[in-house]
Short mmCIF file of C-alpha atoms in Angstrom, two decimals:
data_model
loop_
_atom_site.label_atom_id
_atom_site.label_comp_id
_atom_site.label_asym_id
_atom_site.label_seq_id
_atom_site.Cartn_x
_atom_site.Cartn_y
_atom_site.Cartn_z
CA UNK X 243 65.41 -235.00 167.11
CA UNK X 244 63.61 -237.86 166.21
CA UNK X 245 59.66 -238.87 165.09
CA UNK X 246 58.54 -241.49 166.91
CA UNK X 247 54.86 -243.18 166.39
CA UNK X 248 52.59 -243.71 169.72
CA UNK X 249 48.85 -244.86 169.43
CA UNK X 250 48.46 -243.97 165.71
CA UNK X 251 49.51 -240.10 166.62
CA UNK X 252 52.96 -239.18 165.28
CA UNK X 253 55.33 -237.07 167.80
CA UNK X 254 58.52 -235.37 167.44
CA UNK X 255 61.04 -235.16 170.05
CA UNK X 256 63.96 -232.55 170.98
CA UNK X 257 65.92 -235.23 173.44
CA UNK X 258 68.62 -232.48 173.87
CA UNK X 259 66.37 -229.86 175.65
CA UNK X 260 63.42 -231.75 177.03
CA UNK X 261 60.76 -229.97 174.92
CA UNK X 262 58.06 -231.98 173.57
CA UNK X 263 55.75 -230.62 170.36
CA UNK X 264 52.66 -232.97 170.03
CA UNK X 265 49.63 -233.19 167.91
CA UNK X 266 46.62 -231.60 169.32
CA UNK X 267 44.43 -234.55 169.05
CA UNK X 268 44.20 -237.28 172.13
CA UNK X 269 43.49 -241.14 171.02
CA UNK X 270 40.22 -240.38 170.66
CA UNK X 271 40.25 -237.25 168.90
CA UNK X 272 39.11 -234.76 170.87
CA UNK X 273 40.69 -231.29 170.93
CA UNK X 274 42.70 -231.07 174.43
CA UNK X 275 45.13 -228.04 173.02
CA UNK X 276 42.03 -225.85 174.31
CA UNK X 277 40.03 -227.81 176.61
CA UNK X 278 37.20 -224.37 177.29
CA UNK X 279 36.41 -224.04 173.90
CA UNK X 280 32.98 -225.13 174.70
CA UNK X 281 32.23 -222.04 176.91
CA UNK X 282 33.47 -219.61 173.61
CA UNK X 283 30.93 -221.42 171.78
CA UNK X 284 28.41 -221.11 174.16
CA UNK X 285 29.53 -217.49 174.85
CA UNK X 286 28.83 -217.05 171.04
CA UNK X 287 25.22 -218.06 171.54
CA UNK X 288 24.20 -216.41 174.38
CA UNK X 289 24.89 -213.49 172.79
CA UNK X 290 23.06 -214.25 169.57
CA UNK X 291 19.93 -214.87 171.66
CA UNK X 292 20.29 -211.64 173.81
CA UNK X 293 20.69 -209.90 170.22
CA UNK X 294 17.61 -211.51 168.56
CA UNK X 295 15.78 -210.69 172.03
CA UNK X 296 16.45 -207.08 171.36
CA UNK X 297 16.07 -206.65 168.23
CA UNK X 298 13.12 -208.73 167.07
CA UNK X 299 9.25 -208.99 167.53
CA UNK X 300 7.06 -206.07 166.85
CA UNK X 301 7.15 -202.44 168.79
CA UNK X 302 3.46 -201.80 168.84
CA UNK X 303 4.20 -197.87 168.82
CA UNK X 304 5.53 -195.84 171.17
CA UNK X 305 5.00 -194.91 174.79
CA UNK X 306 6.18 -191.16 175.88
CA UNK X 307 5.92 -190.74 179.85
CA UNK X 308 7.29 -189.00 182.72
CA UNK X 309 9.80 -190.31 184.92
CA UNK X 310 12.56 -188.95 187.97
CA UNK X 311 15.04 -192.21 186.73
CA UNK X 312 17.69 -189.13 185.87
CA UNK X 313 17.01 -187.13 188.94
CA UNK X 314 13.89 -184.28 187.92
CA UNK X 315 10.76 -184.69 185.58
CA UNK X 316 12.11 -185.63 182.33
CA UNK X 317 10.42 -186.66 179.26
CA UNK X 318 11.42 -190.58 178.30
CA UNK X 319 9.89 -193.08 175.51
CA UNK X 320 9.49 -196.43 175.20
CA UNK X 321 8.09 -199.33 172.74
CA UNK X 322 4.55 -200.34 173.99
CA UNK X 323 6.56 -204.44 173.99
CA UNK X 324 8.60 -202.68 176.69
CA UNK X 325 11.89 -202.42 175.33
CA UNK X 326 14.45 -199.43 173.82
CA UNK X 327 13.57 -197.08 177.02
CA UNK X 328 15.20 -193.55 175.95
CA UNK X 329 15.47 -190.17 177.47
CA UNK X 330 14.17 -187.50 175.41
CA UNK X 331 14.60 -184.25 176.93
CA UNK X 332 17.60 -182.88 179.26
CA UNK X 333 17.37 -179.98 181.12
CA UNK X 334 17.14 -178.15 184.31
CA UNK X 335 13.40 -177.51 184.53
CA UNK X 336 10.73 -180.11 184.74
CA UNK X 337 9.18 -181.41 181.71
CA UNK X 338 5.53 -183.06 181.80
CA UNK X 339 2.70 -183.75 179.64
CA UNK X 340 3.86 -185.56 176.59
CA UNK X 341 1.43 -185.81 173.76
CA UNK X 342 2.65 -187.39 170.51
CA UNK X 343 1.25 -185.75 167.19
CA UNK X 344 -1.22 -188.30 164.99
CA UNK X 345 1.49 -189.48 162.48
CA UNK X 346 4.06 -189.83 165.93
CA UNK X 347 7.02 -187.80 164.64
CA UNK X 348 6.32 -185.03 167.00
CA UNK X 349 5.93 -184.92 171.11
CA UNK X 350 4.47 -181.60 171.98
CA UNK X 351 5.07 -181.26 176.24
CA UNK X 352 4.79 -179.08 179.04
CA UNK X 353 8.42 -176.97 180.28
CA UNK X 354 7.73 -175.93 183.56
CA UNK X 355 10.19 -173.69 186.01
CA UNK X 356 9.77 -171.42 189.24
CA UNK X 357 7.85 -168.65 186.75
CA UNK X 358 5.83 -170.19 184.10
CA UNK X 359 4.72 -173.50 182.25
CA UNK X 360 4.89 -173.24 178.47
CA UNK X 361 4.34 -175.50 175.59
CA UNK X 362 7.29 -176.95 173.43
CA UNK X 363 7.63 -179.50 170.35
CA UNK X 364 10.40 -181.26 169.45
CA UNK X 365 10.90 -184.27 167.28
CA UNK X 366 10.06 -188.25 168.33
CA UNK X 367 14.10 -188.55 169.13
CA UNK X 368 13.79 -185.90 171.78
CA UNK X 369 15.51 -183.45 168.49
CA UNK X 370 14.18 -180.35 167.05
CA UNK X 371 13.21 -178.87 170.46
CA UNK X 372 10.88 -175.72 169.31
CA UNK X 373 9.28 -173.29 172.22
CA UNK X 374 5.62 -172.59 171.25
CA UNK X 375 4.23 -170.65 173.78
CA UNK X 376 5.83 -167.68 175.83
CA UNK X 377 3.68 -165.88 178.10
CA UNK X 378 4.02 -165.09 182.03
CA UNK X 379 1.22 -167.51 183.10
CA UNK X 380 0.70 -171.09 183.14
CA UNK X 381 0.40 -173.09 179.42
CA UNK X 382 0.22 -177.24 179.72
CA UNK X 383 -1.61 -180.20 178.89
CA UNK X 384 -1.34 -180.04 175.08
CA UNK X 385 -3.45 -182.32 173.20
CA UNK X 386 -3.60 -182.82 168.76
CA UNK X 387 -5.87 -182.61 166.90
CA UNK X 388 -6.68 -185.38 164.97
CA UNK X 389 -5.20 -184.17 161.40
CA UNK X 390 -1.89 -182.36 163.80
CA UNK X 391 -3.27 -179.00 162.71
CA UNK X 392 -3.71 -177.72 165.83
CA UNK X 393 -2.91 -178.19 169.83
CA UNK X 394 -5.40 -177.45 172.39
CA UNK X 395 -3.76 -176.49 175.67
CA UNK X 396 -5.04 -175.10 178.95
CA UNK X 397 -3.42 -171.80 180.09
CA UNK X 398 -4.50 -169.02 182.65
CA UNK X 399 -2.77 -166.17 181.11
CA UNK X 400 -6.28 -163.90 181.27
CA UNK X 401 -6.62 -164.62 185.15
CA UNK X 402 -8.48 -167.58 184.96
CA UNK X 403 -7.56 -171.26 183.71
CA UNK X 404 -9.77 -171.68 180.15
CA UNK X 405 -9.21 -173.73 176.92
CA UNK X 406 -7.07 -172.62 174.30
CA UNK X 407 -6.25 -173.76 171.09
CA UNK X 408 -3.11 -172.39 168.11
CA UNK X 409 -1.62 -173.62 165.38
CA UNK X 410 0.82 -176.50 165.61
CA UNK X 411 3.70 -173.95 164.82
CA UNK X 412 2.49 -171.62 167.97
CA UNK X 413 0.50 -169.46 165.61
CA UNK X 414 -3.25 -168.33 165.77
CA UNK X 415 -3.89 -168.51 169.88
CA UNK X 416 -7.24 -168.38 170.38
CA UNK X 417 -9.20 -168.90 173.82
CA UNK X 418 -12.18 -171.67 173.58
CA UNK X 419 -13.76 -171.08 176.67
CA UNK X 420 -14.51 -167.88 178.72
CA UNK X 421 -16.25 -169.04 182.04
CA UNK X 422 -14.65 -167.35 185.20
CA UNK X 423 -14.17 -170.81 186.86
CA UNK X 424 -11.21 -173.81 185.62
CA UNK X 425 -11.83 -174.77 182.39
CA UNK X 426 -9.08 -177.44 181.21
CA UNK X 427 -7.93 -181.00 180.37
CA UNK X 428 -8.85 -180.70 176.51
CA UNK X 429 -9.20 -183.80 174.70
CA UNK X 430 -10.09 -183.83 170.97
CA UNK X 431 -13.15 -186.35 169.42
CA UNK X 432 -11.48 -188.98 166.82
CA UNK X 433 -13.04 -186.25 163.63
CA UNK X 434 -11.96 -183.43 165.48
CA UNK X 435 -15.08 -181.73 165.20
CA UNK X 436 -15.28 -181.85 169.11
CA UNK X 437 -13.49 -181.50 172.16
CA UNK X 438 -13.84 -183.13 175.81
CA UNK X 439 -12.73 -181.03 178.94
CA UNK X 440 -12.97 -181.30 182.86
CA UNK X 441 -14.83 -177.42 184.06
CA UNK X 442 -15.40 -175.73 187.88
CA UNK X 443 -18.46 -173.97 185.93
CA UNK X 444 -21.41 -175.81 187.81
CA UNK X 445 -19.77 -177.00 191.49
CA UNK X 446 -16.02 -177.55 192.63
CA UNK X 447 -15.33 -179.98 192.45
CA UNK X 448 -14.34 -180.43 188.10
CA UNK X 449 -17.06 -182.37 185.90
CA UNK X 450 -16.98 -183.23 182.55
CA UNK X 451 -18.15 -181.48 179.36
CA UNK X 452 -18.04 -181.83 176.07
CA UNK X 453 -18.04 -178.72 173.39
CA UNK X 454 -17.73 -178.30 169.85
CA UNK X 455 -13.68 -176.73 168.76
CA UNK X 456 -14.93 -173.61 168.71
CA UNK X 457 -16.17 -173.51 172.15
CA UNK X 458 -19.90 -173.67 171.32
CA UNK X 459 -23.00 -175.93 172.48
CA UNK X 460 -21.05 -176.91 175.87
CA UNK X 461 -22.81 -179.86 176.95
CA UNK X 462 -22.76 -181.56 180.48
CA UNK X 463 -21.90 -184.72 180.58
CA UNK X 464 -21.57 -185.85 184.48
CA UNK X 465 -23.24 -185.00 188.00
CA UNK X 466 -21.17 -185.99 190.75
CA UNK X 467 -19.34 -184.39 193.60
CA UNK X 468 -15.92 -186.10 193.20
CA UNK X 469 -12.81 -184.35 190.77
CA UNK X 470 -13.10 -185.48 186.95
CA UNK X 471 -10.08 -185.47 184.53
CA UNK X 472 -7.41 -186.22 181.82
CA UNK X 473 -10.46 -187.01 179.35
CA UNK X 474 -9.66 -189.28 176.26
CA UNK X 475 -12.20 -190.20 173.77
CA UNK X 476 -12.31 -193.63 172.87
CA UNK X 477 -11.11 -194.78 168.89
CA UNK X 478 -14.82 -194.93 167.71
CA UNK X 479 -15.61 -191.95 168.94
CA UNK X 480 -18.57 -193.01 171.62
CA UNK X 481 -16.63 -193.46 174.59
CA UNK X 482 -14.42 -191.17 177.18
CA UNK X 483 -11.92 -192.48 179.79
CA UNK X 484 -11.58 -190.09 182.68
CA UNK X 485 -9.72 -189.99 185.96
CA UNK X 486 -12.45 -189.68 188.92
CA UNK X 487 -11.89 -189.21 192.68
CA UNK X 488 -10.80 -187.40 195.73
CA UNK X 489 -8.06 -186.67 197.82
CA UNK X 490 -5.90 -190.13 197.54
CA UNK X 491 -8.27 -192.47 195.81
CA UNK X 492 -9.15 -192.17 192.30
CA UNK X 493 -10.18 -194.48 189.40
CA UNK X 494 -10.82 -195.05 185.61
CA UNK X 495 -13.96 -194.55 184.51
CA UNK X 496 -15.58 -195.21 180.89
CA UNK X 497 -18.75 -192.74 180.11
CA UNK X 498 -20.59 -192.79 177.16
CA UNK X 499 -20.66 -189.56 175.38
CA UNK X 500 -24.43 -188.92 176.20
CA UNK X 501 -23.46 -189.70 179.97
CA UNK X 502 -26.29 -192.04 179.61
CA UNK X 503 -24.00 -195.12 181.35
CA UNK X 504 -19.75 -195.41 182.87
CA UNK X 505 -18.67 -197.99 184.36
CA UNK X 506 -15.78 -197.55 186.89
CA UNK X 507 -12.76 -199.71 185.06
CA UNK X 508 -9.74 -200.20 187.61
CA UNK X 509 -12.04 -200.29 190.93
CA UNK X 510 -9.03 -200.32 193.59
CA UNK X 511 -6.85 -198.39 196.05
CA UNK X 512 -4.51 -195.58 194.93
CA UNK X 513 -4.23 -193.13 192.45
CA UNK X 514 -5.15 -193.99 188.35
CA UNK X 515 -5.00 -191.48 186.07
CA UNK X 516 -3.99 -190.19 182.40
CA UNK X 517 -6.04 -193.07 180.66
CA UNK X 518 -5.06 -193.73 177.00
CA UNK X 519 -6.51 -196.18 174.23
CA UNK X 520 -5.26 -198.59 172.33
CA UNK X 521 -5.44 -198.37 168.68
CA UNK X 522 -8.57 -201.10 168.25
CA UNK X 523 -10.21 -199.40 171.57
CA UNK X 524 -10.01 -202.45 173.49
CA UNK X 525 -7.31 -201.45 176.32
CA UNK X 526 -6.39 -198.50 178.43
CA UNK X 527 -2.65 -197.59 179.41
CA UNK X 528 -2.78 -195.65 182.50
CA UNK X 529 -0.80 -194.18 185.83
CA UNK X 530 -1.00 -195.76 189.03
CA UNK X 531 0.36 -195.28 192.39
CA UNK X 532 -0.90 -198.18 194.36
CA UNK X 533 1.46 -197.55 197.45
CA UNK X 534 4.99 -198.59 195.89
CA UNK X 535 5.51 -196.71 193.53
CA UNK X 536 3.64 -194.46 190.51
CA UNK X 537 4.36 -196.93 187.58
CA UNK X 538 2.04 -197.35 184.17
CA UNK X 539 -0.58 -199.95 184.27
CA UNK X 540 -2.58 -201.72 181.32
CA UNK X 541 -6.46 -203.13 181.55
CA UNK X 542 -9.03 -204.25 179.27
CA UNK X 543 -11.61 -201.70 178.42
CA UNK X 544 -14.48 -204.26 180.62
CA UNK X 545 -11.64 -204.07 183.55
CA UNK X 546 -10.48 -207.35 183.54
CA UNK X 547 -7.01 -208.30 183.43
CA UNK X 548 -4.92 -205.08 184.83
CA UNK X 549 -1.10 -205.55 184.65
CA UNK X 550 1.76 -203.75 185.04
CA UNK X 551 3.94 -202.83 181.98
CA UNK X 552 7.60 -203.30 183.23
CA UNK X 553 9.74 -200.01 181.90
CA UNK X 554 11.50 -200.01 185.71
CA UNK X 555 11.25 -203.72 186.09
CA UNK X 556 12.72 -203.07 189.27
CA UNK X 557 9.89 -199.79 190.52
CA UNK X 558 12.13 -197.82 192.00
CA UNK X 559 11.45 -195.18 190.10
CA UNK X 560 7.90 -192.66 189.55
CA UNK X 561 6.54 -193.62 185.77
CA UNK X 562 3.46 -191.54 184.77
CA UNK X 563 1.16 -189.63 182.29
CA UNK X 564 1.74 -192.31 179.31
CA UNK X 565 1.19 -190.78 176.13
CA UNK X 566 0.93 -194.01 173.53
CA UNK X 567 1.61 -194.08 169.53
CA UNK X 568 -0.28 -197.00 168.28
CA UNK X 569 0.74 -199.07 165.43
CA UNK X 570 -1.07 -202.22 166.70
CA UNK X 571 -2.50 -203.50 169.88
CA UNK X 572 -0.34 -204.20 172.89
CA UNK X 573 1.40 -207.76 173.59
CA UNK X 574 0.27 -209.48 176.70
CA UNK X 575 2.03 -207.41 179.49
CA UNK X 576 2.73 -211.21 180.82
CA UNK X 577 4.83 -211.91 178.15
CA UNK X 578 6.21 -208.28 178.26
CA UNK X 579 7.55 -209.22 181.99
CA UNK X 580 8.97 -212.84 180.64
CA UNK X 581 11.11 -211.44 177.71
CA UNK X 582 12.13 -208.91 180.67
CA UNK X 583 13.14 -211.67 182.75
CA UNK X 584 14.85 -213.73 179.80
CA UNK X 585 16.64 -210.57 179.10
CA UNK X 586 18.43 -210.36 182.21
CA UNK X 587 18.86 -214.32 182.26
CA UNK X 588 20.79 -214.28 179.26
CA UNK X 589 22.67 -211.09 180.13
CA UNK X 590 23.89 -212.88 183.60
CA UNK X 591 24.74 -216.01 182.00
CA UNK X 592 27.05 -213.86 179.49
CA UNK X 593 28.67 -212.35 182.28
CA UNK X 594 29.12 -215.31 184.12
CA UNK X 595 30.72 -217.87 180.94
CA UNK X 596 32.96 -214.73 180.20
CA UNK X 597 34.32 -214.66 183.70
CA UNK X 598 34.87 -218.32 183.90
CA UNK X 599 36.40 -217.93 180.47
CA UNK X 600 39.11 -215.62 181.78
CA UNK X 601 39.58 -217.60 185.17
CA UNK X 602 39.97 -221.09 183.62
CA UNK X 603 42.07 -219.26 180.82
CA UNK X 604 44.81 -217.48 183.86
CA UNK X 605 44.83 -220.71 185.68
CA UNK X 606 46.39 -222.68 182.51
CA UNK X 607 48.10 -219.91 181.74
CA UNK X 608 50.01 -220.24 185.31
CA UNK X 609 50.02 -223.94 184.95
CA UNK X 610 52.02 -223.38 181.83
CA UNK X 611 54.16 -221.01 183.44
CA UNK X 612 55.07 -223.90 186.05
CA UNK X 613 55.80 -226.19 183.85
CA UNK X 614 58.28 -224.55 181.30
CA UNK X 615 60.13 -223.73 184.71
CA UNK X 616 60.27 -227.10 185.29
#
């Protein structure tokens, strides 16, 4: 063995055996022991972005909503920025109606099955599932009250389909309304003091009332010939969204709650429904199915600017009945769809550095192979 000085690098020399140890740096200094360290680095930061995609920038509460992704009606949530999609209930039977409670650490919903519909709790992480109602006829829709005292419901188990309203806990049932025709689609005012609902009383088809909670001074707020529901009282109080339409056409409308003036928000083909405020009253969340696909919408309260919030960025599967938790307003859905997009950018360009990590990484590994043969 001898050491042997070439270009300024030193180099040491097994004559006997042919093997040759050298420094790792070339003339110039560069690294050429691993020549695809770049793409580890680069690896490295890829995946600090995708992290800091995920897990940064504000939820603005929760979305609850229906969807067939796992095969039947299951209950799923969401944040409103359109990330952390979860499933929430698992079962057999078909689950519908979400409704989160005021302070959003319950989701009261519908269980429904070949016999019956009945109302269940369970806890924001789809935990804690509690039966509330058990009775041989239909119970579904739940809606809070405002202070999560009580849930309103519609149920036929006297015959005919009528307002109810018990305790949180399942306690206290008590039927609102008594008229012989549907009464249903409760919806509480912001103080509680009254509640909305869609009736059969005057005409079939439904219109919309309003009531006090105990059932008194029923007032009528619409006149039309055309089927009214899923009622939601704006923030402030002097507003109500409702679905209105027929057969395979219906809209969002907003009424004032003296039915003195509406204005028909979404004005287009397809089915919107299950309208839902945002927490400064200045946007609706609703469903849509608009020919490909039921999937949950967003609009400004004057009907400009509707979008589509991207939970399935891919709408292959039925989203509906949105059920939001505010904790501020909602992001531009735009921006929603970009961080989407960026998402899956950063996620392919992961995949594709780590495979041409591992394929540059077995070619030199053959390479070296070869050449210790040699």
């Amino acid at each position: 063995m001898r050491l042997c000085k070439e270009d300024n690098h030193f180099s040491s020399t097994l004559q006997e055996e042919k093997i040759y140890i050298a420094d790792s740096l070339s003339p110039e200094g560069d690294d050429i022991m691993n020549p695809h360290k770049k793409f580890l680095i680069i690896i490295g930061i890829l995946i600090v972005c995708e992290l800091s995609l995920i897990f940064t920038g504000p939820s603005y509460g929760k979305i609850a909503f229906v969807s067939d992704r796992r095969g039947n009606f299951e209950i799923f949530a969401a944040d409103a920025n359109g990330w952390s999609v979860k499933r929430l209930t698992s079962s057999a039977e078909d689950n519908f109606n979400p409704a989160w409670s005021p302070d959003g650490k319950k989701i009261a919903f519908t269980v429904e099955n070949d016999e019956q519909s009945d109302i269940y709790i369970m806890d924001a992480d789809g935990s804690n599932v509690q039966r509330l109602t058990d009775d041989k006829g239909d119970d579904w829709d739940p809606a809070w009250s405002p202070d999560g005292k009580k849930i309103a419901f519609t149920s036929d188990r006297n015959g005919t389909y009528d307002v109810y309203c018990m305790n949180a806990d399942g306690t206290n049932i008590q039927r609102i309304t008594t008229d012989p025709d549907f009464d249903g689609f409760p919806a509480w005012s912001p103080d509680g003091g009254k509640i909305a609902f869609t009736s059969w009383r005057d005409r079939i088809p439904s219109e919309l009332y309003i009531m006090n909670a105990d059932g008194s001074d029923v007032q009528r707020l619409t006149n039309n010939y055309v089927e009214e529901g899923n009622p939601a009282w704006s923030p402030d109080g002097e507003k109500i969204a409702i679905s209105r339409g027929m057969e395979e056409s219906y809209d969002i409308y907003i009424i004032d709650v003296d039915g003195s003036s509406e204005v028909n928000v979404t004005n287009a083909p397809g089915l919107n429904s299950s309208p839902v405020w945002s927490l400064d009253g200045e946007k609706i969340v609703f469903a849509s199915y608009r020919g490909w696909g039921h999937d949950i919408y967003m609009i400004n309260d004057d009907g400009s600017n509707v979008q589509r919030l991207h939970f399935d960025l891919l709408n292959i599967y039925a989203d509906f009945q949105p059920s939001w938790y505010c904790s501020g307003t909602l992001p531009d859905p735009s921006l929603i769809f970009l961080r989407k997009c960026l998402h899956i950018i950063l996620i392919a360009a992961i995949i594709f550095s780590a495979m041409y990590f591992v394929v540059v990484s077995l070619k030199r590994g053959k390479q070296s192979d070869t050449e210790s043969t040699q």
